Short mmCIF file of C-alpha atoms (C1' of nucleotides) in Angstrom, two decimals:
data_model
loop_
_atom_site.label_atom_id
_atom_site.label_comp_id
_atom_site.label_asym_id
_atom_site.label_seq_id
_atom_site.Cartn_x
_atom_site.Cartn_y
_atom_site.Cartn_z
CA MET A 314 30.33 8.91 -11.47
CA ARG A 315 28.94 5.27 -11.52
CA ALA A 316 25.61 5.78 -13.43
CA ARG A 317 23.00 8.34 -14.38
CA ARG A 318 20.77 9.44 -11.87
CA SER A 319 17.12 8.48 -12.78
CA GLU A 320 15.18 5.98 -14.41
CA THR A 321 18.10 4.20 -15.47
CA VAL A 322 18.52 0.97 -13.28
CA ARG A 323 19.13 -1.60 -15.73
CA VAL A 324 15.89 -3.85 -16.54
CA THR A 325 17.81 -6.86 -17.38
CA GLY A 326 17.50 -9.58 -15.05
CA ARG A 327 18.94 -9.63 -11.60
CA VAL A 328 20.85 -6.68 -9.63
CA ARG A 329 23.76 -7.17 -8.04
CA PRO A 330 22.72 -8.68 -4.67
CA ALA A 331 23.62 -6.34 -1.81
CA ASP A 332 25.10 -7.28 1.28
CA GLY A 333 22.92 -9.12 3.74
CA ARG A 334 23.04 -6.57 6.24
CA ILE A 335 22.10 -3.49 4.12
CA ARG A 336 19.45 -5.65 2.36
CA ASP A 337 17.75 -6.42 5.55
CA ALA A 338 18.03 -2.99 6.68
CA CYS A 339 16.04 -1.78 3.62
CA VAL A 340 13.60 -4.74 4.55
CA ARG A 341 12.50 -3.39 7.70
CA LEU A 342 13.05 0.34 6.92
CA PHE A 343 10.78 0.26 3.95
CA ALA A 344 8.28 -1.57 5.34
CA GLN A 345 7.71 0.32 8.43
CA LYS A 346 8.34 3.88 6.99
CA GLY A 347 7.89 3.01 3.16
CA PHE A 348 10.53 3.41 0.52
CA GLN A 349 10.42 7.20 0.02
CA GLY A 350 9.94 7.85 3.62
CA THR A 351 13.49 6.29 4.20
CA GLY A 352 16.81 8.35 4.23
CA ILE A 353 19.90 6.76 2.42
CA ARG A 354 21.31 7.63 6.03
CA GLU A 355 18.86 5.71 7.61
CA ILE A 356 19.86 2.66 5.90
CA ALA A 357 23.16 3.10 6.07
CA ALA A 358 22.69 3.80 9.91
CA GLU A 359 20.46 0.65 10.39
CA ALA A 360 23.17 -1.57 8.39
CA GLY A 361 26.10 -0.04 10.77
CA VAL A 362 27.68 1.55 7.36
CA THR A 363 28.17 5.08 6.18
CA THR A 364 26.48 6.19 3.08
CA ALA A 365 29.75 5.64 0.62
CA ALA A 366 29.74 2.05 1.72
CA LEU A 367 26.10 1.85 0.69
CA TYR A 368 27.29 2.83 -2.88
CA HIS A 369 29.75 0.41 -3.07
CA TYR A 370 27.16 -2.22 -3.27
CA VAL A 371 24.48 -0.46 -5.31
CA ASP A 372 24.28 2.64 -7.91
CA THR A 373 20.83 3.84 -6.88
CA LYS A 374 18.19 3.36 -3.92
CA GLU A 375 15.88 2.44 -6.32
CA GLU A 376 18.12 -0.70 -6.80
CA LEU A 377 17.85 -1.38 -3.25
CA LEU A 378 14.25 -1.78 -3.52
CA LEU A 379 14.32 -4.12 -6.78
CA ASP A 380 16.68 -6.40 -4.95
CA ILE A 381 13.65 -6.80 -2.47
CA MET A 382 10.98 -7.43 -5.24
CA TYR A 383 12.60 -9.92 -7.19
CA GLY A 384 13.41 -11.82 -4.07
CA VAL A 385 9.55 -12.08 -3.46
CA LEU A 386 8.13 -12.24 -7.05
CA ASP A 387 10.35 -14.77 -8.36
CA PRO A 388 10.29 -17.61 -5.86
CA LEU A 389 6.62 -17.30 -5.71
CA THR A 390 6.49 -17.84 -9.07
CA ALA A 391 9.00 -20.52 -9.36
CA ALA A 392 7.12 -22.13 -6.63
CA ALA A 393 3.42 -22.01 -8.64
CA ARG A 394 5.39 -23.35 -11.52
CA ARG A 395 6.29 -26.14 -9.41
CA ILE A 396 2.65 -26.66 -7.82
CA VAL A 397 1.35 -26.80 -11.20
CA LYS A 398 3.71 -29.42 -12.60
CA GLU A 399 3.73 -31.42 -9.82
CA VAL A 400 -0.35 -31.33 -9.23
CA ASP A 401 -3.20 -32.61 -10.90
CA ARG A 402 -6.71 -31.69 -10.21
CA PRO A 403 -7.63 -27.80 -10.26
CA GLU A 404 -9.11 -28.01 -6.38
CA ALA A 405 -5.67 -29.40 -5.59
CA ARG A 406 -3.93 -27.05 -7.18
CA LEU A 407 -5.60 -23.91 -6.21
CA SER A 408 -5.41 -25.21 -2.61
CA ALA A 409 -1.61 -25.82 -3.19
CA LEU A 410 -1.55 -22.31 -4.79
CA VAL A 411 -3.25 -20.67 -1.62
CA GLU A 412 -1.63 -22.44 0.96
CA HIS A 413 1.92 -21.79 -0.20
CA HIS A 414 1.24 -18.17 -1.01
CA VAL A 415 0.01 -17.58 2.60
CA TRP A 416 2.91 -19.43 4.19
CA PHE A 417 5.25 -17.48 2.07
CA HIS A 418 3.61 -14.03 3.10
CA ALA A 419 3.27 -15.14 6.57
CA THR A 420 6.58 -15.94 6.71
CA ASN A 421 8.25 -13.01 4.91
CA GLN A 422 5.85 -10.46 5.51
CA LEU A 423 8.29 -7.39 5.17
CA PRO A 424 9.45 -8.36 2.07
CA THR A 425 6.12 -9.26 0.61
CA VAL A 426 4.27 -5.90 2.21
CA VAL A 427 7.31 -3.95 0.73
CA THR A 428 6.92 -6.00 -2.94
CA ASP A 429 2.69 -5.29 -2.55
CA SER A 430 2.91 -1.10 -1.45
CA GLU A 431 5.81 0.18 -3.19
CA ILE A 432 5.35 -0.84 -7.03
CA ARG A 433 4.42 2.81 -7.65
CA SER A 434 7.84 4.38 -6.33
CA LEU A 435 9.79 2.64 -9.15
CA GLY A 436 10.89 4.14 -11.83
CA SER A 437 8.81 3.58 -15.01
CA GLU A 438 11.28 1.25 -16.84
CA VAL A 439 11.97 -1.20 -14.05
CA ARG A 440 8.45 -0.79 -12.86
CA ALA A 441 7.13 -2.15 -16.13
CA ASP A 442 9.17 -4.81 -15.62
CA VAL A 443 8.11 -5.93 -12.04
CA ILE A 444 4.56 -5.71 -13.29
CA ALA A 445 5.39 -8.15 -15.53
CA ARG A 446 6.91 -10.38 -13.66
CA ARG A 447 3.80 -10.19 -10.87
CA ASP A 448 1.62 -10.62 -13.99
CA VAL A 449 2.98 -14.03 -14.76
CA TYR A 450 2.37 -15.16 -11.48
CA GLU A 451 -1.04 -13.97 -11.24
CA ALA A 452 -1.58 -15.38 -14.73
CA ILE A 453 -0.64 -18.85 -13.05
CA TRP A 454 -3.61 -18.47 -10.73
CA ARG A 455 -5.90 -17.44 -13.13
CA SER A 456 -5.64 -20.46 -15.34
CA VAL A 457 -6.30 -22.47 -12.54
CA VAL A 458 -9.22 -20.65 -11.55
CA ALA A 459 -10.49 -20.93 -15.54
CA ASP A 460 -9.31 -24.68 -15.59
CA GLY A 461 -11.61 -25.41 -12.45
CA VAL A 462 -14.36 -23.49 -13.90
CA ALA A 463 -14.28 -25.30 -17.38
CA ASP A 464 -14.17 -28.67 -16.17
CA GLY A 465 -17.02 -27.86 -13.94
CA THR A 466 -15.13 -28.44 -10.23
CA PHE A 467 -15.62 -24.54 -9.34
CA ARG A 468 -18.56 -22.36 -10.09
CA VAL A 469 -18.10 -18.92 -10.10
CA ALA A 470 -19.43 -16.41 -12.40
CA ASP A 471 -16.43 -14.35 -13.44
CA PRO A 472 -13.23 -16.18 -13.38
CA ARG A 473 -10.93 -13.41 -13.60
CA ILE A 474 -12.47 -11.39 -10.87
CA ALA A 475 -12.59 -14.31 -8.72
CA ALA A 476 -8.68 -15.11 -9.13
CA ILE A 477 -7.66 -11.13 -8.20
CA ALA A 478 -10.22 -11.46 -5.27
CA MET A 479 -8.66 -14.61 -3.60
CA LEU A 480 -5.14 -13.13 -4.63
CA GLN A 481 -5.44 -9.77 -2.73
CA MET A 482 -7.18 -11.53 0.43
CA CYS A 483 -4.08 -14.18 0.46
CA THR A 484 -1.80 -11.21 0.01
CA GLY A 485 -3.48 -9.29 2.82
CA VAL A 486 -2.29 -12.14 5.27
CA ALA A 487 0.95 -10.09 5.17
CA HIS A 488 -0.24 -6.90 6.23
CA TRP A 489 -1.98 -8.22 9.45
CA TYR A 490 -0.52 -11.67 10.38
CA ARG A 491 1.16 -11.55 13.94
CA PRO A 492 2.77 -14.81 14.74
CA THR A 493 1.49 -14.72 18.21
CA GLY A 494 -1.93 -15.78 17.04
CA PRO A 495 -3.66 -19.13 18.36
CA LEU A 496 -2.99 -20.79 14.80
CA THR A 497 -0.21 -22.45 13.41
CA LEU A 498 1.20 -21.20 10.19
CA LEU A 499 -0.01 -24.66 8.24
CA GLN A 500 -3.39 -24.20 10.12
CA LEU A 501 -3.67 -20.72 9.00
CA SER A 502 -2.59 -21.48 5.33
CA ARG A 503 -5.17 -24.53 5.16
CA ARG A 504 -7.81 -22.25 6.63
CA TYR A 505 -7.51 -19.78 3.76
CA ALA A 506 -7.20 -22.73 1.29
CA ASP A 507 -10.66 -23.56 2.63
CA LEU A 508 -12.17 -20.02 2.58
CA VAL A 509 -11.04 -20.20 -1.56
CA LEU A 510 -12.43 -23.25 -2.32
CA SER A 511 -15.64 -21.90 -0.97
CA MET A 512 -15.42 -18.92 -2.90
CA VAL A 513 -15.30 -21.08 -6.07
CA ARG A 514 -17.63 -23.67 -4.95
CA ALA A 515 -15.36 -26.32 -5.54
CA ALA A 516 -17.33 -29.72 -5.47
CA ARG A 517 -16.57 -33.36 -6.53
CA GLY A 518 -19.58 -35.78 -6.85
CA GLY A 519 -21.45 -33.42 -5.94
CA LEU A 520 -19.98 -32.47 -2.50
CA PRO A 521 -17.95 -29.71 -1.64
CA VAL A 522 -14.31 -29.49 -1.72
CA ARG A 523 -12.67 -28.79 1.70
CA ALA A 524 -9.11 -28.29 1.98
CA ASP A 525 -8.07 -31.11 4.71
CA THR A 526 -9.07 -33.78 2.36
CA LEU A 527 -6.69 -33.19 -0.42
CA GLY A 528 -4.10 -33.87 1.70
CA SER A 529 -1.74 -31.17 -0.12
CA PRO A 530 2.03 -31.46 0.92
CA SER A 531 3.65 -28.73 3.03
CA PRO A 532 3.86 -25.46 1.87
CA ALA A 533 7.57 -24.96 2.17
CA ARG A 534 8.70 -28.09 0.37
CA GLY A 535 10.99 -27.12 -2.14
CA ILE A 536 13.37 -24.71 -2.38
CA ASP A 537 11.98 -20.95 -0.95
CA ALA A 538 15.21 -18.92 -0.45
CA HIS A 539 13.81 -15.78 1.08
CA VAL A 540 14.63 -12.36 0.78
CA MET B 397 4.31 30.80 13.17
CA ARG B 398 0.78 28.90 12.96
CA ALA B 399 1.42 25.74 14.75
CA ARG B 400 4.62 23.46 16.00
CA ARG B 401 5.91 21.40 13.56
CA SER B 402 5.48 17.49 13.76
CA GLU B 403 3.22 15.56 15.87
CA THR B 404 0.78 18.19 16.46
CA VAL B 405 -2.05 18.12 14.52
CA ARG B 406 -5.15 18.17 16.50
CA VAL B 407 -6.83 14.56 17.14
CA THR B 408 -10.02 15.78 17.69
CA GLY B 409 -12.57 15.84 15.23
CA ARG B 410 -12.14 16.82 11.52
CA VAL B 411 -9.43 19.03 10.31
CA ARG B 412 -10.50 22.21 8.68
CA PRO B 413 -11.70 21.21 5.12
CA ALA B 414 -9.34 22.57 2.82
CA ASP B 415 -10.14 24.14 -0.90
CA GLY B 416 -11.90 21.71 -3.42
CA ARG B 417 -9.10 22.51 -5.59
CA ILE B 418 -6.42 21.58 -3.04
CA ARG B 419 -8.13 18.69 -1.88
CA ASP B 420 -8.44 17.17 -5.24
CA ALA B 421 -4.81 17.71 -6.13
CA CYS B 422 -3.64 16.07 -3.21
CA VAL B 423 -6.14 13.24 -3.95
CA ARG B 424 -4.59 12.54 -7.37
CA LEU B 425 -1.17 13.18 -6.43
CA PHE B 426 -1.07 11.10 -3.56
CA ALA B 427 -2.76 8.02 -5.04
CA GLN B 428 -0.14 8.29 -8.02
CA LYS B 429 3.14 8.90 -6.35
CA GLY B 430 2.34 8.31 -2.65
CA PHE B 431 2.32 10.67 0.26
CA GLN B 432 6.03 11.20 0.73
CA GLY B 433 6.88 11.15 -2.69
CA THR B 434 4.33 14.17 -3.31
CA GLY B 435 6.02 17.76 -2.80
CA ILE B 436 4.42 20.31 -1.61
CA ARG B 437 5.29 22.12 -4.46
CA GLU B 438 3.65 19.82 -6.92
CA ILE B 439 0.38 20.30 -5.02
CA ALA B 440 0.06 24.01 -5.27
CA ALA B 441 1.06 23.49 -8.63
CA GLU B 442 -1.92 20.96 -9.64
CA ALA B 443 -4.12 23.02 -7.43
CA GLY B 444 -3.35 26.34 -9.61
CA VAL B 445 -2.05 28.32 -6.36
CA THR B 446 1.51 28.90 -4.64
CA THR B 447 2.84 27.14 -1.86
CA ALA B 448 2.06 30.08 0.26
CA ALA B 449 -1.69 30.11 -0.28
CA LEU B 450 -1.66 26.45 0.57
CA TYR B 451 -0.45 27.17 3.85
CA HIS B 452 -3.38 29.56 4.37
CA TYR B 453 -5.60 26.94 4.47
CA VAL B 454 -3.77 24.16 6.46
CA ASP B 455 -1.03 24.16 8.88
CA THR B 456 0.95 21.00 7.24
CA LYS B 457 1.19 18.53 4.34
CA GLU B 458 -0.07 16.00 7.24
CA GLU B 459 -3.42 17.64 7.53
CA LEU B 460 -4.14 17.31 3.86
CA LEU B 461 -3.90 13.71 3.77
CA LEU B 462 -6.15 13.33 7.27
CA ASP B 463 -8.89 15.21 5.47
CA ILE B 464 -8.79 12.41 2.59
CA MET B 465 -8.71 9.60 5.26
CA TYR B 466 -11.56 10.80 7.19
CA GLY B 467 -13.59 11.56 4.01
CA VAL B 468 -13.33 8.00 3.17
CA LEU B 469 -13.90 6.43 6.89
CA ASP B 470 -16.62 8.21 8.58
CA PRO B 471 -18.85 7.85 5.35
CA LEU B 472 -17.87 3.81 5.14
CA THR B 473 -18.85 3.97 8.90
CA ALA B 474 -22.12 5.99 9.07
CA ALA B 475 -23.11 3.52 5.81
CA ALA B 476 -22.45 0.20 7.61
CA ARG B 477 -24.35 1.48 10.75
CA ARG B 478 -27.27 2.48 8.33
CA ILE B 479 -27.33 -0.69 6.85
CA VAL B 480 -27.08 -2.76 10.18
CA LYS B 481 -29.96 -0.88 11.57
CA GLU B 482 -32.32 -1.05 8.07
CA VAL B 483 -31.54 -4.49 7.32
CA ASP B 484 -32.25 -7.53 9.14
CA ARG B 485 -30.71 -10.80 8.67
CA PRO B 486 -26.44 -11.68 8.58
CA GLU B 487 -26.98 -12.72 4.78
CA ALA B 488 -28.64 -9.98 3.50
CA ARG B 489 -26.63 -7.68 6.11
CA LEU B 490 -23.67 -9.03 4.73
CA SER B 491 -24.44 -8.78 1.23
CA ALA B 492 -25.42 -5.05 1.28
CA LEU B 493 -22.17 -4.65 3.30
CA VAL B 494 -20.30 -5.70 0.43
CA GLU B 495 -22.22 -4.21 -2.22
CA HIS B 496 -21.87 -0.93 -0.39
CA HIS B 497 -18.20 -1.29 0.12
CA VAL B 498 -17.42 -2.44 -3.15
CA TRP B 499 -19.29 0.52 -4.89
CA PHE B 500 -17.86 2.90 -2.57
CA HIS B 501 -14.23 1.94 -3.60
CA ALA B 502 -15.09 1.68 -7.20
CA THR B 503 -16.53 5.18 -7.14
CA ASN B 504 -13.72 6.73 -4.96
CA GLN B 505 -10.56 5.12 -6.07
CA LEU B 506 -8.29 7.47 -5.59
CA PRO B 507 -9.02 8.53 -2.23
CA THR B 508 -9.80 5.01 -0.95
CA VAL B 509 -6.61 3.80 -2.60
CA VAL B 510 -4.82 6.63 -0.39
CA THR B 511 -6.72 5.67 2.74
CA ASP B 512 -5.49 2.27 2.47
CA SER B 513 -2.06 2.61 1.57
CA GLU B 514 -0.57 5.86 3.47
CA ILE B 515 -1.88 5.05 6.95
CA ARG B 516 1.85 4.68 7.86
CA SER B 517 2.88 8.02 6.66
CA LEU B 518 0.93 9.74 9.63
CA GLY B 519 2.25 10.72 12.98
CA SER B 520 1.78 8.35 15.50
CA GLU B 521 -1.36 10.45 17.80
CA VAL B 522 -3.00 11.21 14.28
CA ARG B 523 -2.43 7.59 13.20
CA ALA B 524 -3.96 5.97 16.54
CA ASP B 525 -6.96 8.06 15.92
CA VAL B 526 -7.34 6.64 12.00
CA ILE B 527 -6.54 3.21 12.92
CA ALA B 528 -9.21 3.34 15.49
CA ARG B 529 -11.80 4.70 12.81
CA ARG B 530 -10.99 1.85 10.75
CA ASP B 531 -11.34 -0.27 13.49
CA VAL B 532 -14.70 0.92 13.94
CA TYR B 533 -15.84 0.07 10.59
CA GLU B 534 -14.14 -3.31 10.68
CA ALA B 535 -15.83 -4.46 13.79
CA ILE B 536 -19.20 -3.61 12.12
CA TRP B 537 -18.36 -6.24 9.34
CA ARG B 538 -16.60 -8.63 12.24
CA SER B 539 -20.02 -9.00 14.32
CA VAL B 540 -22.48 -9.16 11.13
CA VAL B 541 -20.01 -12.41 10.33
CA ALA B 542 -20.10 -13.57 13.96
CA ASP B 543 -24.03 -13.17 13.88
CA GLY B 544 -24.35 -15.29 10.86
CA VAL B 545 -22.10 -17.71 12.50
CA ALA B 546 -23.87 -17.75 15.67
CA ASP B 547 -27.35 -18.44 13.92
CA GLY B 548 -26.18 -20.99 11.63
CA THR B 549 -26.67 -19.21 8.52
CA PHE B 550 -22.82 -18.73 7.91
CA ARG B 551 -20.28 -21.77 8.20
CA VAL B 552 -16.62 -20.73 8.67
CA ALA B 553 -14.18 -21.95 10.79
CA ASP B 554 -12.75 -18.71 11.83
CA PRO B 555 -15.01 -15.53 11.62
CA ARG B 556 -12.52 -13.00 12.48
CA ILE B 557 -10.25 -14.38 9.94
CA ALA B 558 -12.64 -14.74 7.36
CA ALA B 559 -14.18 -10.85 7.94
CA ILE B 560 -10.23 -9.61 7.46
CA ALA B 561 -10.34 -11.95 4.50
CA MET B 562 -13.65 -10.57 2.64
CA LEU B 563 -12.81 -7.08 3.66
CA GLN B 564 -8.88 -7.04 1.97
CA MET B 565 -10.60 -8.57 -0.87
CA CYS B 566 -13.09 -5.99 -1.27
CA THR B 567 -10.99 -2.79 -0.64
CA GLY B 568 -8.43 -4.50 -3.18
CA VAL B 569 -11.39 -3.28 -5.85
CA ALA B 570 -10.21 -0.02 -5.75
CA HIS B 571 -6.60 -0.66 -6.83
CA TRP B 572 -7.69 -2.70 -10.05
CA TYR B 573 -11.02 -1.18 -10.99
CA ARG B 574 -11.16 0.43 -14.23
CA PRO B 575 -14.50 1.86 -15.44
CA THR B 576 -14.31 0.15 -19.02
CA GLY B 577 -14.56 -3.25 -17.70
CA PRO B 578 -17.73 -5.35 -19.02
CA LEU B 579 -19.82 -5.04 -16.15
CA THR B 580 -21.61 -2.07 -14.62
CA LEU B 581 -20.75 -1.35 -11.27
CA LEU B 582 -23.84 -2.77 -9.73
CA GLN B 583 -22.96 -6.26 -11.35
CA LEU B 584 -19.38 -6.05 -9.89
CA SER B 585 -20.84 -5.16 -6.46
CA ARG B 586 -23.33 -8.10 -6.66
CA ARG B 587 -20.71 -10.43 -7.99
CA TYR B 588 -18.58 -9.68 -4.71
CA ALA B 589 -21.01 -10.03 -2.84
CA ASP B 590 -21.46 -13.64 -4.01
CA LEU B 591 -17.70 -14.58 -3.70
CA VAL B 592 -18.50 -13.26 -0.02
CA LEU B 593 -21.79 -15.10 0.58
CA SER B 594 -20.06 -18.31 -1.05
CA MET B 595 -17.01 -17.61 1.01
CA VAL B 596 -18.90 -18.11 4.15
CA ARG B 597 -21.18 -20.88 3.15
CA ALA B 598 -24.19 -18.77 3.59
CA ALA B 599 -27.04 -21.04 3.48
CA ARG B 600 -30.93 -20.87 4.39
CA GLY B 601 -33.14 -24.01 4.62
CA GLY B 602 -30.34 -26.08 3.03
CA LEU B 603 -29.67 -24.32 -0.24
CA PRO B 604 -26.93 -21.84 -0.35
CA VAL B 605 -27.75 -18.34 -0.49
CA ARG B 606 -26.91 -15.72 -3.34
CA ALA B 607 -27.05 -12.24 -3.80
CA ASP B 608 -29.24 -11.91 -6.60
CA THR B 609 -32.12 -13.65 -4.40
CA LEU B 610 -31.74 -10.69 -1.88
CA GLY B 611 -32.86 -7.91 -3.29
CA SER B 612 -30.70 -5.66 -1.21
CA PRO B 613 -31.56 -1.98 -2.40
CA SER B 614 -28.86 0.13 -4.33
CA PRO B 615 -25.44 0.37 -2.62
CA ALA B 616 -25.66 4.33 -3.51
CA ARG B 617 -28.60 4.84 -1.68
CA GLY B 618 -28.67 7.30 1.48
CA ILE B 619 -26.10 10.13 1.49
CA ASP B 620 -22.53 9.31 0.48
CA ALA B 621 -20.54 12.59 0.30
CA HIS B 622 -17.33 11.78 -1.68
CA VAL B 623 -14.12 13.15 -0.84
"C1'" DG C 425 35.75 -2.31 1.41
"C1'" DT C 426 35.29 1.59 4.29
"C1'" DC C 427 35.39 5.74 5.82
"C1'" DT C 428 35.24 11.50 6.23
"C1'" DA C 429 33.63 15.48 4.20
"C1'" DT C 430 31.01 17.49 0.56
"C1'" DA C 431 28.48 18.56 -3.39
"C1'" DT C 432 23.67 19.69 -5.34
"C1'" DT C 433 18.80 19.58 -5.21
"C1'" DT C 434 14.73 19.06 -2.83
"C1'" DG C 435 11.77 19.02 1.38
"C1'" DG C 436 8.57 21.36 4.16
"C1'" DA C 437 7.27 25.64 5.75
"C1'" DT C 438 7.44 31.16 6.40
"C1'" DA C 439 8.01 36.44 6.40
"C1'" DG C 440 6.02 40.39 4.94
"C1'" DA C 441 3.70 42.81 0.69
"C1'" DC C 442 -0.67 43.69 -1.48
"C1'" DG D 1218 -6.42 35.47 0.37
"C1'" DT D 1219 -2.62 35.37 -2.67
"C1'" DC D 1220 1.48 36.68 -4.11
"C1'" DT D 1221 7.54 37.07 -4.57
"C1'" DA D 1222 11.17 35.34 -2.12
"C1'" DT D 1223 13.58 32.85 1.34
"C1'" DC D 1224 15.04 29.86 5.46
"C1'" DC D 1225 16.80 25.85 6.59
"C1'" DA D 1226 16.98 21.03 7.31
"C1'" DA D 1227 17.01 16.85 4.81
"C1'" DA D 1228 17.35 14.35 0.61
"C1'" DT D 1229 20.84 11.25 -2.76
"C1'" DA D 1230 24.63 11.01 -4.36
"C1'" DT D 1231 30.00 11.83 -5.19
"C1'" DA D 1232 35.31 12.72 -4.42
"C1'" DG D 1233 39.18 11.20 -2.78
"C1'" DA D 1234 42.05 9.29 1.01
"C1'" DC D 1235 43.27 4.94 3.11
#
DNA sequence: GTCTATATTTGGATAGAC
DNA sequence: GTCTATCCAAATATAGAC
């Protein structure tokens, strides 16, 4: 016996990184059929191993889900911190946050969909940890919006609601995007940045701020280890 | 034997309306634990009946989910049609659509969350039907946005993306709203309408259009049978 | 590390009495 | 219309050999 059965995945830090084939199989299946709708046998079959081999890498099915979620949330937060450090003004920061978020969710659709949809499938202890990490990320967005409102760059009635709303609409990209569309990923990210800047009525010197006048760097700059 | 086991829920029209207690139990459990994460025994226990009694009202677990989804999508579409019929200009239509959508998702959080999250749990035949109904609703939004762009009231680069983005941010209300906040539901709906009008840069006579200058009627007017 | 084989629990759904 | 009792398939996870 390796570990007790439920609610006992260690909360501290990372889980053991599972083999790449196994993680990829989980991402595909969890995104398509849901965590609870995916059997351990399917995962094993999709990864080309047996269930017993699976349990050599991991103690519970839940750990496989956690591995995916950390692989989404941690790079997102790292990128947001980098942006706040390297970019100065609220409108440029917000634009960069949006562009990176959209780009990340479009280039990592399956793991981001899983992260967005399966939090409720986690046991209560690890769920609290995942939610805490997500909150850290969202707090960065909130503070950037609040800064812009405070210095008069943005005008919205409720910065907190605006931050939630823009996060949800940007995360939504993972649910509908298909690479076959007419737009490149960078164009799409730029469009979303424009929508968000419009939403908060971003302006400088009485003129609306548009994303393409900001010259933000490519969203992919820096390290962005995918799941 | 009452019906074949999988993929055979009738697609035509409504499912038999299950008993109120059973439907409520399903809504609560599916929203909290997910469709696949909820057992037939849990539903029965929460409804205060036995599993055998459950199967007197319904043939499969999937039918219970379908009943919830139709109870969300059909009233939403009916309301959207009413709005388009009764309201004239694009900015007033869009504002009314948003206010109703937000109000509906805040007053029907559990069924709307289930509808938003569990489409993938449906068998392929009924799933296609549900997606088709959802598309009908979303097409109304798209056409309102397109009309506004066409007549110069709105200015967005890509109306289709804007429609998807605003729908997702408004649907998101069902996932975070708690009735304990400082805003009334009507204030919240108004705020979202404002965010959306800003997002599409709605303007008349060179001046931005704000939701509170439109005097839209209460989102709850008309019949809105909840699930 | 990976296998075969299996323990054990829970899943959806039914039979048949009342 | 609701019950008790149950069928059978599928679930997660393990044991123990190689």
